[in-house]
Short mmCIF file of C-alpha atoms in Angstrom, two decimals:
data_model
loop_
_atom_site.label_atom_id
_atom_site.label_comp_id
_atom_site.label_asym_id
_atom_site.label_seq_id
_atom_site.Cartn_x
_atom_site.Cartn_y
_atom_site.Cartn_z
CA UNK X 1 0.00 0.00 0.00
CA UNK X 2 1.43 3.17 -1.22
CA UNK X 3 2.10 5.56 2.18
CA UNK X 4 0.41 8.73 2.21
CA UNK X 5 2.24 11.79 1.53
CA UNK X 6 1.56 13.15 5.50
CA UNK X 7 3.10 9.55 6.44
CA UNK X 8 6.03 10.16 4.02
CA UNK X 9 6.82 13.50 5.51
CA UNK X 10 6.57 12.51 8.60
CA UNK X 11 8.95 9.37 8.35
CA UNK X 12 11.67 11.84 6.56
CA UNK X 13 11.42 13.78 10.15
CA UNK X 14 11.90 10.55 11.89
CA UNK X 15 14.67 9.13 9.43
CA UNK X 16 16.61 12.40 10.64
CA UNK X 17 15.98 12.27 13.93
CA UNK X 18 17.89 8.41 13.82
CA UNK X 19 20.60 10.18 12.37
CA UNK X 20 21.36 10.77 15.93
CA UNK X 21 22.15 6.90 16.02
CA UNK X 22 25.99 7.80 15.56
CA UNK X 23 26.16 7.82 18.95
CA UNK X 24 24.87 3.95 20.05
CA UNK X 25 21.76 2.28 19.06
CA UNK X 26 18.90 3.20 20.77
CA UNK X 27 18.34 -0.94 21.61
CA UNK X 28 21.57 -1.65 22.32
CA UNK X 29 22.20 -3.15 26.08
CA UNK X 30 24.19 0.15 27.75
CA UNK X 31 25.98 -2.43 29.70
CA UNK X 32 27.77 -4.45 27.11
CA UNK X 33 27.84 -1.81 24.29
CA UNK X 34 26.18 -4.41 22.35
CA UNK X 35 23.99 -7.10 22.02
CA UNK X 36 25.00 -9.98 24.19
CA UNK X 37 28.29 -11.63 23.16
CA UNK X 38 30.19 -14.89 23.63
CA UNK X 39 27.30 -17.01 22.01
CA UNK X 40 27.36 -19.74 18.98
CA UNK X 41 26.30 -19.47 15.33
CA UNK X 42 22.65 -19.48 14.57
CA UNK X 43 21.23 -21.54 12.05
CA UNK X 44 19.07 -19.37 9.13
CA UNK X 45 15.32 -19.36 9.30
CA UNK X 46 13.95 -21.03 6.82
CA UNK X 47 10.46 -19.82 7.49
CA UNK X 48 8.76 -16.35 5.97
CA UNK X 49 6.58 -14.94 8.70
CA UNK X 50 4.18 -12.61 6.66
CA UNK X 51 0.83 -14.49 7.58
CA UNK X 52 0.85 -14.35 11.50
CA UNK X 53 -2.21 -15.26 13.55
CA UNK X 54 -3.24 -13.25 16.72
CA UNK X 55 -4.35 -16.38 18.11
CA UNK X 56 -0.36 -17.15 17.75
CA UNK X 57 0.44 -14.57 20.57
CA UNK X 58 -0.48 -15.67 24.57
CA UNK X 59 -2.43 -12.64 25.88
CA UNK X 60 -3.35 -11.95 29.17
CA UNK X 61 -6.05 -10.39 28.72
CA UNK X 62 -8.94 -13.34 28.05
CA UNK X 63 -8.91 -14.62 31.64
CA UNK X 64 -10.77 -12.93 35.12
CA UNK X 65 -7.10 -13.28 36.81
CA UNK X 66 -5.18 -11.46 33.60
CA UNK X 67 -7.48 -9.28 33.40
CA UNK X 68 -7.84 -8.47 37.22
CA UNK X 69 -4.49 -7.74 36.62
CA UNK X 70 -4.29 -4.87 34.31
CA UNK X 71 -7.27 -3.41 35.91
CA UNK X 72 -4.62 -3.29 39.07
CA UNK X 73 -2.13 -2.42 37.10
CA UNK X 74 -0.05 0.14 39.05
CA UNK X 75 2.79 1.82 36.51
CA UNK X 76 6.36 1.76 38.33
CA UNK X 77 8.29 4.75 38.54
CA UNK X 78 11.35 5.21 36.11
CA UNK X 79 14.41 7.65 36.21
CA UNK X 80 15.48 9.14 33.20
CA UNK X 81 19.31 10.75 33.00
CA UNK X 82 18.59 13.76 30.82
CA UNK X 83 21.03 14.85 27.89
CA UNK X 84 21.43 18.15 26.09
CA UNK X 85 21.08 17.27 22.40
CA UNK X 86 23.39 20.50 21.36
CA UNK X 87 26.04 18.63 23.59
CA UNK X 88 27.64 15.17 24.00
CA UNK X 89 27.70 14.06 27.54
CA UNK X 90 25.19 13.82 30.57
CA UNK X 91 27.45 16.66 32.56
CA UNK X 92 26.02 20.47 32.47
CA UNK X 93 27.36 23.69 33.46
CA UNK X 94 24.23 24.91 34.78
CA UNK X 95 20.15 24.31 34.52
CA UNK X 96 17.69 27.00 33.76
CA UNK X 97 14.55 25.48 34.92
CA UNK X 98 11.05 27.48 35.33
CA UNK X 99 7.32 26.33 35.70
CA UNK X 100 3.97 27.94 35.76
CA UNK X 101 3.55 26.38 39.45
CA UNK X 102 5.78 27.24 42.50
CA UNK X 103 8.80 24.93 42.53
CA UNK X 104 9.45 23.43 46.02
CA UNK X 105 13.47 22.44 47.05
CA UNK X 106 12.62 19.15 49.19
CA UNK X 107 14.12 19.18 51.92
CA UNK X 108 13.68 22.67 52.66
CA UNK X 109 11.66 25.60 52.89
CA UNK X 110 12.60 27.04 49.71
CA UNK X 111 10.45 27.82 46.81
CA UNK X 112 10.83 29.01 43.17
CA UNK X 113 7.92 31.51 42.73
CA UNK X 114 5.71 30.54 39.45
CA UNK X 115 6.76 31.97 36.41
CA UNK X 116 10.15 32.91 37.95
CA UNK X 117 13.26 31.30 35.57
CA UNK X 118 16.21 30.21 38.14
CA UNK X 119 19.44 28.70 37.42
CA UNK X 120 21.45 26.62 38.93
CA UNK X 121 25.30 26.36 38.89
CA UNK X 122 27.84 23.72 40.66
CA UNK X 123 28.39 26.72 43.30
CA UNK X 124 24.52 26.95 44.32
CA UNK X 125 24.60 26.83 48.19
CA UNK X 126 21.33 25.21 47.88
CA UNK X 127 22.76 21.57 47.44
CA UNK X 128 21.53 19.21 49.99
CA UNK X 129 24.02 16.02 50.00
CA UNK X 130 25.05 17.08 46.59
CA UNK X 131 21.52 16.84 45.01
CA UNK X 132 18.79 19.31 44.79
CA UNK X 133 15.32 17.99 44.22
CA UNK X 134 12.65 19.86 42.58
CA UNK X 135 8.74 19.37 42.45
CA UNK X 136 6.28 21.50 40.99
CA UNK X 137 3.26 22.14 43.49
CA UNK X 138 0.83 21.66 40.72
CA UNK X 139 2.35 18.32 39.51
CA UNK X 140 0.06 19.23 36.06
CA UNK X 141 2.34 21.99 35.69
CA UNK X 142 5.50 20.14 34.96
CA UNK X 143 9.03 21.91 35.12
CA UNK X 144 10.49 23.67 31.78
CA UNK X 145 14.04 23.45 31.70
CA UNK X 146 15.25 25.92 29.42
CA UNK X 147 19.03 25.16 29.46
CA UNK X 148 18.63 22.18 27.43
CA UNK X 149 17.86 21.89 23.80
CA UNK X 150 15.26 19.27 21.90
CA UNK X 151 13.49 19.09 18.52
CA UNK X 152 10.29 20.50 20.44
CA UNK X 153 12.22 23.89 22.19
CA UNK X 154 12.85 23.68 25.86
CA UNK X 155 11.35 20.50 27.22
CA UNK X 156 8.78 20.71 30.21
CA UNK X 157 9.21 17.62 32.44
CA UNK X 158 6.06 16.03 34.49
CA UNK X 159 7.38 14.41 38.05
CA UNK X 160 10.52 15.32 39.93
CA UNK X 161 13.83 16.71 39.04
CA UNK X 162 16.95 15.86 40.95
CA UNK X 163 19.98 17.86 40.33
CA UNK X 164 23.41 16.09 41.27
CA UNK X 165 26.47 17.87 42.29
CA UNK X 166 29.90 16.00 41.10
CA UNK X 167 33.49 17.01 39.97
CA UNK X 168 32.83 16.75 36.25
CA UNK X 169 29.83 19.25 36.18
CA UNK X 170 26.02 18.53 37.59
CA UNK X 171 23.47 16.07 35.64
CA UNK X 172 19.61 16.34 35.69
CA UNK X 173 17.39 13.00 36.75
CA UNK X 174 13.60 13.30 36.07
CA UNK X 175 12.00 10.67 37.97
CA UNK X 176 8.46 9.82 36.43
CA UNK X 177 5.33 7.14 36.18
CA UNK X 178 6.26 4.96 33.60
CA UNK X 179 2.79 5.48 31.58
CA UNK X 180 3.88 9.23 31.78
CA UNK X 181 7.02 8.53 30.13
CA UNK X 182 6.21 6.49 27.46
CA UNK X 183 3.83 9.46 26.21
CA UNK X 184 6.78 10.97 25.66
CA UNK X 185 8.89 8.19 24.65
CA UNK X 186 6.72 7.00 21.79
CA UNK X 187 6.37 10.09 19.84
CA UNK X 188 9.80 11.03 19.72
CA UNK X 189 10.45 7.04 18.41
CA UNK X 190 7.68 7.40 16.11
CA UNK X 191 5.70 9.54 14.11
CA UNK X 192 2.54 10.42 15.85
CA UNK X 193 0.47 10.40 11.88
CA UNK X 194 1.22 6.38 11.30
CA UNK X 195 -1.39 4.31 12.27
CA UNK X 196 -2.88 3.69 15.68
CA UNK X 197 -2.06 -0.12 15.52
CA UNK X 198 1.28 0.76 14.50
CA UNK X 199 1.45 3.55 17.84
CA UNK X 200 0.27 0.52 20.00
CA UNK X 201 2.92 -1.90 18.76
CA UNK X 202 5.51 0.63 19.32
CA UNK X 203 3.89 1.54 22.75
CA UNK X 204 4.50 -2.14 23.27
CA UNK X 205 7.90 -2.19 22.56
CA UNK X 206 8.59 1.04 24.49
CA UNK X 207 7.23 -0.03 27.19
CA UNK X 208 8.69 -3.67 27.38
CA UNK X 209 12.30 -2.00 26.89
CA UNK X 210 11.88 0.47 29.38
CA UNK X 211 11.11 -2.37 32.18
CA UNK X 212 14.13 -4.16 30.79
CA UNK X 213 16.34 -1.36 31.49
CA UNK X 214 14.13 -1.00 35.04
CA UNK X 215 15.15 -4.27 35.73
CA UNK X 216 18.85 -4.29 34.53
CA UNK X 217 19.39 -0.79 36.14
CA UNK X 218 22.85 -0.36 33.82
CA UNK X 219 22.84 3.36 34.72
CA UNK X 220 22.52 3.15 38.14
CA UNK X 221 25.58 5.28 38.87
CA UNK X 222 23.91 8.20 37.57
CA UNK X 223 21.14 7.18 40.43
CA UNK X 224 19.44 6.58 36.50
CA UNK X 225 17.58 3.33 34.39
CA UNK X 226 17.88 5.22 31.09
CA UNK X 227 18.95 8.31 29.81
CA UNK X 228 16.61 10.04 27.07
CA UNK X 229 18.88 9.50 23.85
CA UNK X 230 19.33 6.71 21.09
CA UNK X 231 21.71 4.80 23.74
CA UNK X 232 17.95 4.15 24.78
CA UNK X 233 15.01 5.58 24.35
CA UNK X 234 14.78 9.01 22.75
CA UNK X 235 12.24 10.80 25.23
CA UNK X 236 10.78 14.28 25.61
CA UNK X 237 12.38 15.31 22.21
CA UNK X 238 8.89 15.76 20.89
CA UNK X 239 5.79 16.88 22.97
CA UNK X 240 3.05 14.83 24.41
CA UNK X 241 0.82 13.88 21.10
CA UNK X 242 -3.01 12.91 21.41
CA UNK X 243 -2.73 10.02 18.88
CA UNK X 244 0.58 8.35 20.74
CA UNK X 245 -1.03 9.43 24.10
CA UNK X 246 -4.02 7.14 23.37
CA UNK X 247 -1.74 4.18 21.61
CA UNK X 248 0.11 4.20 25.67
CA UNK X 249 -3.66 4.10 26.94
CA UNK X 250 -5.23 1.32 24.94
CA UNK X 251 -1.99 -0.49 25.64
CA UNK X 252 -1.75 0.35 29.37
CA UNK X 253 0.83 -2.05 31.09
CA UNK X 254 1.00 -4.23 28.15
CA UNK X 255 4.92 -6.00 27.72
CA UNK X 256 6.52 -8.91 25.66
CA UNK X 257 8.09 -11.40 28.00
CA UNK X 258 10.11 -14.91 27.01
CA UNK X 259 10.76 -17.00 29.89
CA UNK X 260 8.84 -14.87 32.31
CA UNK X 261 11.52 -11.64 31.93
CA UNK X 262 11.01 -8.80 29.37
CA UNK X 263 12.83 -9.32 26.18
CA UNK X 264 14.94 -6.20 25.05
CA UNK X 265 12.80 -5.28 22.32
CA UNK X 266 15.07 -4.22 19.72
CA UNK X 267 13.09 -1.99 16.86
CA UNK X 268 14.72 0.30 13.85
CA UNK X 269 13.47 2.56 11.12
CA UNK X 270 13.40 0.44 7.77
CA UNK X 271 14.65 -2.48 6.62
CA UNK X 272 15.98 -3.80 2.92
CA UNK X 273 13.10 -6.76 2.63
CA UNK X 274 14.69 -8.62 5.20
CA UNK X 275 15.69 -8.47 9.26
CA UNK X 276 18.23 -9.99 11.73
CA UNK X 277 18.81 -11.13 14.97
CA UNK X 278 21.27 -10.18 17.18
CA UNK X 279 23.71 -12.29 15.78
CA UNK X 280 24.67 -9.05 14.11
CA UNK X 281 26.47 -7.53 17.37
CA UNK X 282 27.30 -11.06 18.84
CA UNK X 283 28.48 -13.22 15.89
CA UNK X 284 26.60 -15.67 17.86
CA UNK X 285 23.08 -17.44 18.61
CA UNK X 286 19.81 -15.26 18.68
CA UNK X 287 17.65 -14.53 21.67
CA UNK X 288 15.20 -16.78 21.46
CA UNK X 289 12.40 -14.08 21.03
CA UNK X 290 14.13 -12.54 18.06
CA UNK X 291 13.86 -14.23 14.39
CA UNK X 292 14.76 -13.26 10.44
CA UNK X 293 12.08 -11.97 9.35
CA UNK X 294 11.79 -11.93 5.10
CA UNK X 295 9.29 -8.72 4.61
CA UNK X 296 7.70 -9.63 1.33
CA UNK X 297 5.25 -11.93 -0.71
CA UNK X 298 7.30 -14.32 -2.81
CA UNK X 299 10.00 -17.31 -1.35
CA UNK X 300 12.55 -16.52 0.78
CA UNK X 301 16.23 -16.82 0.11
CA UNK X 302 19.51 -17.78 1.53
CA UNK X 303 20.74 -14.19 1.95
CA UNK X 304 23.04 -14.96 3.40
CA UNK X 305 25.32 -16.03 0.58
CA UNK X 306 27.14 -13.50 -2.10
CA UNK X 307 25.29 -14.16 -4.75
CA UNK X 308 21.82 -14.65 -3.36
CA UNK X 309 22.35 -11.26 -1.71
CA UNK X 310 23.79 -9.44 -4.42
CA UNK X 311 20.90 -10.33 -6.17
CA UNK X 312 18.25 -9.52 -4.10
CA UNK X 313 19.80 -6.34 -3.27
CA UNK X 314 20.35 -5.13 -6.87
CA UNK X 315 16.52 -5.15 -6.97
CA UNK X 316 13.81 -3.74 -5.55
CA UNK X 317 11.02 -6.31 -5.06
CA UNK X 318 7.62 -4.61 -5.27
CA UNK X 319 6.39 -7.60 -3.14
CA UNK X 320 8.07 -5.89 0.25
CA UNK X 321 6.25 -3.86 2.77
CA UNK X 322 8.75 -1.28 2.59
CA UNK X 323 9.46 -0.82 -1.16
CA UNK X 324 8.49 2.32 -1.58
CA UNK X 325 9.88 3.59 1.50
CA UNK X 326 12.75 6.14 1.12
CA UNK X 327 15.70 4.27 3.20
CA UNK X 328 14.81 0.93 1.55
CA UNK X 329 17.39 1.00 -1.09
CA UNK X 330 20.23 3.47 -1.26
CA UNK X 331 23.78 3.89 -2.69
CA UNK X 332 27.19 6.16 -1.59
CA UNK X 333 30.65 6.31 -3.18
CA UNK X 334 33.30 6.30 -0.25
CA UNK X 335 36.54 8.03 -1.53
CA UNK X 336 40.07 6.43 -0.86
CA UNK X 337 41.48 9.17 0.95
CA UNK X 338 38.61 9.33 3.29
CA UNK X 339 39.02 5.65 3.89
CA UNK X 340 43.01 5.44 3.97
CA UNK X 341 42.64 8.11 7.14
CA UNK X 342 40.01 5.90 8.75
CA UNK X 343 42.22 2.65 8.44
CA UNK X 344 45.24 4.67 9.60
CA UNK X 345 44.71 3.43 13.38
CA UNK X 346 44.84 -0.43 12.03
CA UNK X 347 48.22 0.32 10.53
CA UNK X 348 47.22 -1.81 8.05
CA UNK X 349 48.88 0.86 5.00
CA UNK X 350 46.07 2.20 2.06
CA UNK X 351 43.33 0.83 1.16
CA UNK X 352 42.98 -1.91 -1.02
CA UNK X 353 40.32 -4.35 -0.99
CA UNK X 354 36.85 -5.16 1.01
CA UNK X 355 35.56 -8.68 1.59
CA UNK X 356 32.17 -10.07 3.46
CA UNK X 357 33.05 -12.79 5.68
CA UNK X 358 29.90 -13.69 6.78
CA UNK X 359 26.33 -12.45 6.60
CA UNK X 360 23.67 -12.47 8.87
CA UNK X 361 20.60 -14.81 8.73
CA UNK X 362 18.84 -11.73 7.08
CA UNK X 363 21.84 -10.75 5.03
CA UNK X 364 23.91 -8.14 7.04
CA UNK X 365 27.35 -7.90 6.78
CA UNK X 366 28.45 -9.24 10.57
CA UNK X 367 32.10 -9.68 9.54
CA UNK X 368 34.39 -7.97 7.30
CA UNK X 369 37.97 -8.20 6.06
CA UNK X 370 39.56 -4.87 5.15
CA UNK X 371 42.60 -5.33 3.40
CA UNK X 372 45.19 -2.59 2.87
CA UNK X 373 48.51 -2.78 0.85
CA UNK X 374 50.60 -3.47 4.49
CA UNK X 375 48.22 -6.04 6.02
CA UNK X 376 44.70 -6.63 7.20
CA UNK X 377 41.98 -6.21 9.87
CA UNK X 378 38.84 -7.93 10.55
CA UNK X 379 35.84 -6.27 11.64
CA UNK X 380 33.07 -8.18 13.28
CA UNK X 381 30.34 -6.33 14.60
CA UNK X 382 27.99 -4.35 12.13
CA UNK X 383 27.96 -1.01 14.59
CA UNK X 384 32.24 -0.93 13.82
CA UNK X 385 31.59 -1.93 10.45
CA UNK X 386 29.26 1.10 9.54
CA UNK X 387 31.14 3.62 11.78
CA UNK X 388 34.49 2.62 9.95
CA UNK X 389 32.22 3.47 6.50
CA UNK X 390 30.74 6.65 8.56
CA UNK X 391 29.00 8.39 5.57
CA UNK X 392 29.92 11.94 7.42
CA UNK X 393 29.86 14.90 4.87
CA UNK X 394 29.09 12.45 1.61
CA UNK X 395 26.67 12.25 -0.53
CA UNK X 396 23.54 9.36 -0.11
CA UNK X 397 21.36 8.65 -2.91
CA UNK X 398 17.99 7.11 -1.61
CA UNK X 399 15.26 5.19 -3.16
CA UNK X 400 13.07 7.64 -4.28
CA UNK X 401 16.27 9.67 -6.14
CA UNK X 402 16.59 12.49 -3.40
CA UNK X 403 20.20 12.78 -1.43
CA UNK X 404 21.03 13.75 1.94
CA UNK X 405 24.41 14.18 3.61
CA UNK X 406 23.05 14.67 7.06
CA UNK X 407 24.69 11.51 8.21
CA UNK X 408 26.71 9.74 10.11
CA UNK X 409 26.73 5.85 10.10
CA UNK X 410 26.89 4.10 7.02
CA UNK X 411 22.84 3.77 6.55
CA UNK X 412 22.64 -0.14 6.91
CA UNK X 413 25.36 -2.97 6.84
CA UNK X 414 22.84 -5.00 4.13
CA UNK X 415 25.54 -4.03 1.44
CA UNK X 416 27.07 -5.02 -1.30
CA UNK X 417 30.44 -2.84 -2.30
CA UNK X 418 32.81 -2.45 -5.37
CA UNK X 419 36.07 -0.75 -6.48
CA UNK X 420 36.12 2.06 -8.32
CA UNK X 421 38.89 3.19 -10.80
CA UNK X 422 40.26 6.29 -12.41
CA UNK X 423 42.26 4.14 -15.42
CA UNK X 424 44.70 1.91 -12.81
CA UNK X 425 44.16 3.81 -9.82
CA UNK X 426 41.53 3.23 -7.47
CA UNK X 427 39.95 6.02 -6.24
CA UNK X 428 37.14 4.61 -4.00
CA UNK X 429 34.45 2.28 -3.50
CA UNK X 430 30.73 2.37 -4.46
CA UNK X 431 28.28 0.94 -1.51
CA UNK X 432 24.70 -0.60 -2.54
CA UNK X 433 22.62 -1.10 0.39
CA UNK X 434 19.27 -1.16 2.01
CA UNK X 435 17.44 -0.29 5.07
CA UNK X 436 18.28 2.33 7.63
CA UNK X 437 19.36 1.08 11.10
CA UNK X 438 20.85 -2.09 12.64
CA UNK X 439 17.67 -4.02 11.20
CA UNK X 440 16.87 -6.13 14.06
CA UNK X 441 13.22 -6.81 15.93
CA UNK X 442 10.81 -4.52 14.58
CA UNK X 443 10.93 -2.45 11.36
CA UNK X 444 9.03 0.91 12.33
CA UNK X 445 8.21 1.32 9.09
CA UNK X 446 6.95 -2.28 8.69
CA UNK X 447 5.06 -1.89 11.41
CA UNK X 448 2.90 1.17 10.06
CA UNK X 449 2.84 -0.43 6.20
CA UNK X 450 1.23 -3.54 8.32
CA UNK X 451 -1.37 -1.05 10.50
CA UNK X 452 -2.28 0.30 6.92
CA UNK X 453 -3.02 -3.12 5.54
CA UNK X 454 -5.25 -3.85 8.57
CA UNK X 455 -2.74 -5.76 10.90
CA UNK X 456 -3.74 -5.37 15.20
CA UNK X 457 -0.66 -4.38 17.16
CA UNK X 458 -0.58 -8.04 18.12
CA UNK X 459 -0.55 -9.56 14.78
CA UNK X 460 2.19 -6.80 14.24
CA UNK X 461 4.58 -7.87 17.32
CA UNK X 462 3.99 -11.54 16.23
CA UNK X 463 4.92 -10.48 12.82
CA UNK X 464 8.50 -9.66 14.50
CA UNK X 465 9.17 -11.31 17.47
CA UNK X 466 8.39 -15.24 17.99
CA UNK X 467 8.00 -17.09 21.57
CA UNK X 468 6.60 -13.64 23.28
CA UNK X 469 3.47 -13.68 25.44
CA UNK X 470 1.46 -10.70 26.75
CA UNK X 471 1.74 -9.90 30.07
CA UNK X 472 1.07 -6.92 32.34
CA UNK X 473 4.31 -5.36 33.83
CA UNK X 474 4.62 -5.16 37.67
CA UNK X 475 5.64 -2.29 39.70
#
C-alpha cells in the first residue's frame, strides 16, 4: 500500500531524527555496548513470517485473573538521566529550569515563585548532600528546563527533578510514572500520523524495553535506568501527542516477555526486505524471542550467501512492505582518501580491498575483512563496520532519487560494495545497500505499512518477534 504523503513527511522527520544513532543504538544493552556476546552461530530461518495469527500470541487479557491484573495495574516509577542534544555528555554547566507552578526544594523551605526562571550552577549553596530535588506544586504543571535543547524547544518535564552535584559538572534525573514517560517516549520514536495499531505496537515495545532497562538498572551510577537519547530511548524530544497518548492508553501495562523476563525489544526505522537477529552484534546465537524476518510476498532466500544477496539487493522487489519507503534502497561512493585516514589506526597501509566474511541470517554484513597494501583487519560487529564506513559529509542517494548528507553511520550494513577506478588507480568504493538502522526486531516502518493493511498491534509484534506472550508489567 502506497504511504500517504503526511506519512512520508513525517517518516523523513523521523529518518533524521535516527541520524542521531551515531552515537549507540537506541536498543543496544548500555551495559555491554552491544547485544549480548560470547554465544554460537545461529542456524538461518527457513520460514517467511508474513501471515501471522493473533491467536499465535499468549495474551493476558482473556482470563478474570489477567485481566484483574491490568485493571490493578499500578505503573512503576522510572528515572530518566537527561542529555542536552546540542552537547555530547550527561554533565552540564548549569540548569535553567522554570514552571507555571511554585517549585518546592525538598528538603527545605525554599520555593521558586511561578513563572520565575532560576538557574542553577555547581556553586549553588542550595545543594543538599550534593543533590537538589525539585517538584512542581501543581504536579500538572511540569518543570520547563530551558538550558537544554530538543526538537520540540525547551522540554517541560512532568514528576521530579533531581539535580546532582559532582566534579565533572552537575546532571539532571527526572523521575516519572512509567505510563507518563512512554507518552513521551513513543512520539519522539515514532511519528505520531502512522497508524494507531502501528502507535500501539511501538507503545508495546517502548514499554517492554523500558522495564528491561528498570530491571537491569545499567545506569545506576547516575542514580538513573535510562537516559533520554538513542543509547535508549529518545524521550521528551517531541511533545506529548493525542494520537501516541491514546496508543500508551489502549496499551496500558501491556509487555513482551520470554521466559517470564522482558525481552529487550530491539526496533529500527526500515529495513531492505529482510531483518536480523542479534547475531549481528554477537556473531553468535539469537535470543530466542528474536527471528529473520523476510518482509515480502514471494519465497525466501539464503541471503546470506554473495550471490543470493547481491541479487536480491540489486533489486527492488515490489512484493516488500517497505518498497516504496525512502531508506529501503540506497547507494554512496566512499573516496580512498577518506578511507586510507580511517584505516590509519589499524596500521594496516592504504586501502585496497573489502571482503564479506559472513552475513547475517537476514543478510547483514556481521564480519568484514579490510585489506590494505601493508596487512589486514577484521571487523566483526555491524555497529564498527558502519562507523568505519561513517558516511559523514558524503553524498547518499535514496530510493526515491533524493540525497542527503546529514549523516553519520553508514545507513545499513545490508551491502554489497565495489572498487572504483580512475584508469589503474583506485579512487574509491561504491556501496549498494538497504534499510536504515541495525535491522533487528521490529521495522518501524513495517510496522505502520502492516497497521495500513489492517494488521492489530498483536498480529504486528507476532509479525517480528516469535516465543513472546502478553503480560502486564509489575511495579
Amino acid at each position: 500500500m502506497e504511504p500517504t504523503a503526511e506519512r512520508k513527511e513525517d517518516a523523513t522527520a523521523m529518518e533524521e531524527r535516527l541520524e542521531l544513532e551515531q552515537q549507540m543504538y537506541r536498543q543496544m544493552d548500555a551495559s555491554s555496548g552491544a547485544a549480548s556476546a560470547g554465544q554460537t552461530e545461529p542456524e538461518p530461518s527457513a520460514e517467511a513470517v508474513n501471515t501471522p495469527e493473533v491467536s499465535d500470541v499468549p495474551e493476558n487479557t482473556g482470563t478474570p485473573e489477567a485481566a484483574g491484573a491490568a485493571e490493578n495495574y499500578q505503573a512503576p516509577l522510572i528515572r530518566i538521566l537527561l542529555t542536552d542534544n546540542s552537547k555530547s555528555g550527561y554533565y552540564q554547566e548549569s540548569v535553567t529550569v522554570s514552571s507555571s507552578s511554585a517549585i518546592h526544594l525538598e528538603g527545605s523551605d525554599l520555593t521558586i515563585p511561578a513563572g520565575t526562571s532560576e538557574t542553577i550552577t555547581n556553586g549553588d549553596g542550595r545543594f543538599m548532600d550534593g543533590k537538589i530535588v525539585l517538584t512542581p506544586e501543581d504536579p500538572s504543571a511540569g518543570i520547563t528546563v530551558s538550558s537544554l535543547q530538543k526538537a520540540q524547544g525547551p522540554p517541560v518535564y512532568e514528576g521530579s527533578l533531581e539535580i546532582y552535584l559532582t566534579d565533572q559538572g552537575i546532571y539532571l534525573v527526572n523521575e516519572v510514572n512509567l505510563e507518563s514517560y512512554l507518552k513521551y517516549v513513543v512520539p519522539s520514536e515514532m511519528p505520531a500520523s502512522y497508524a494507531a495499531e502501528a502507535l500501539k505496537a511501538q507503545a508495546v515495545c517502548a514499554r517492554t524495553y523500558a522495564c528491561r532497562q528498570i530491571q537491569d538498572a545499567s545506569l545506576e551510577d547516575y542514580h538513573a535506568h535510562v537516559d533520554d537519547s538513542v543509547s535508549f530511548q529518545v524521550y521528551n524530544n517531541i511533545a506529548r501527542q493525542e494520537a501516541t497518548d491514546q496508543a500508551v492508553d489502549d496499551t496500558a501495562g501491556q509487555i513482551m516477555t520470554c521466559g517470564g523476563e522482558p525481552i529487550t525489544a530491539y526496533f529500527f526505522s526500515t529495513s531492505c526486505g529482510y531483518t536480523s537477529t542479534n547475531e549481528v552484534w554477537s556473531g553468535g546465537s539469537s535470543e530466542e524471542y528474536l527471528k529473520s524476518v523476510y518482509l515480502g510476498s514471494d519465497d525466501r532466500e539464503d541471503v546470506q550467501t554473495e550471490e543470493v544477496f547481491a541479487s536480491f539487493i540489486q533489486q527492488k522487489d515490489e512484493s516488500d512492505l517497505e518498497s516504496s519507503d525512502g531508506w529501503y534502497r540506497w547507494s554512496v561512493t566512499l573516496p580512498a582518501e577518506v578511507l586510507n585516514q580511517r584505516i590509519e589506526k589499524y596500521q594496516i597501509g592504504t586501502i585496497q580491498s573489502f571482503q564479506v566474511l559472513k552475513r547475517s541470517s537476514g543478510g547483514a554484513v556481521s564480519s568484514l575483512q579490510v585489506t590494505g597494501s601493508q596487512g589486514s583487519t577484521t571487523l566483526d560487529n555491524e555497529y564498527a563496520i558502519r562507523e568505519l564506513l561513517s558516511v559523514k559529509g558524503i553524498a547518499v542517494t535514496k530510493n526515491d532519487g533524493s540525497v542527503t548528507e546529514d549523516m553519520y553511520l553508514l545507513p545499513s550494513a545490508y551491502f554489497i560494495c565495489s572498487a572504483v577506478y580512475n584508469g589503474s588507480s583506485l579512487t574509491g568504493f561504491s556501496f549498494l545497500g538497504g534499510g536504515y538502522g541495525h535491522g533487528v526486531g521490529m521495522s518501524q516502518n513495517g510496522a505502520a505499512h502492516l497497521a495500513e493493511q489492517g494488521y492489530g498491534w498483536q498480529d504486528i509484534l507476532k509479525y517480528f518477534y516469535e516465543n513472546i506472550q502478553l503480560e502486564t508489567a509489575q511495579a
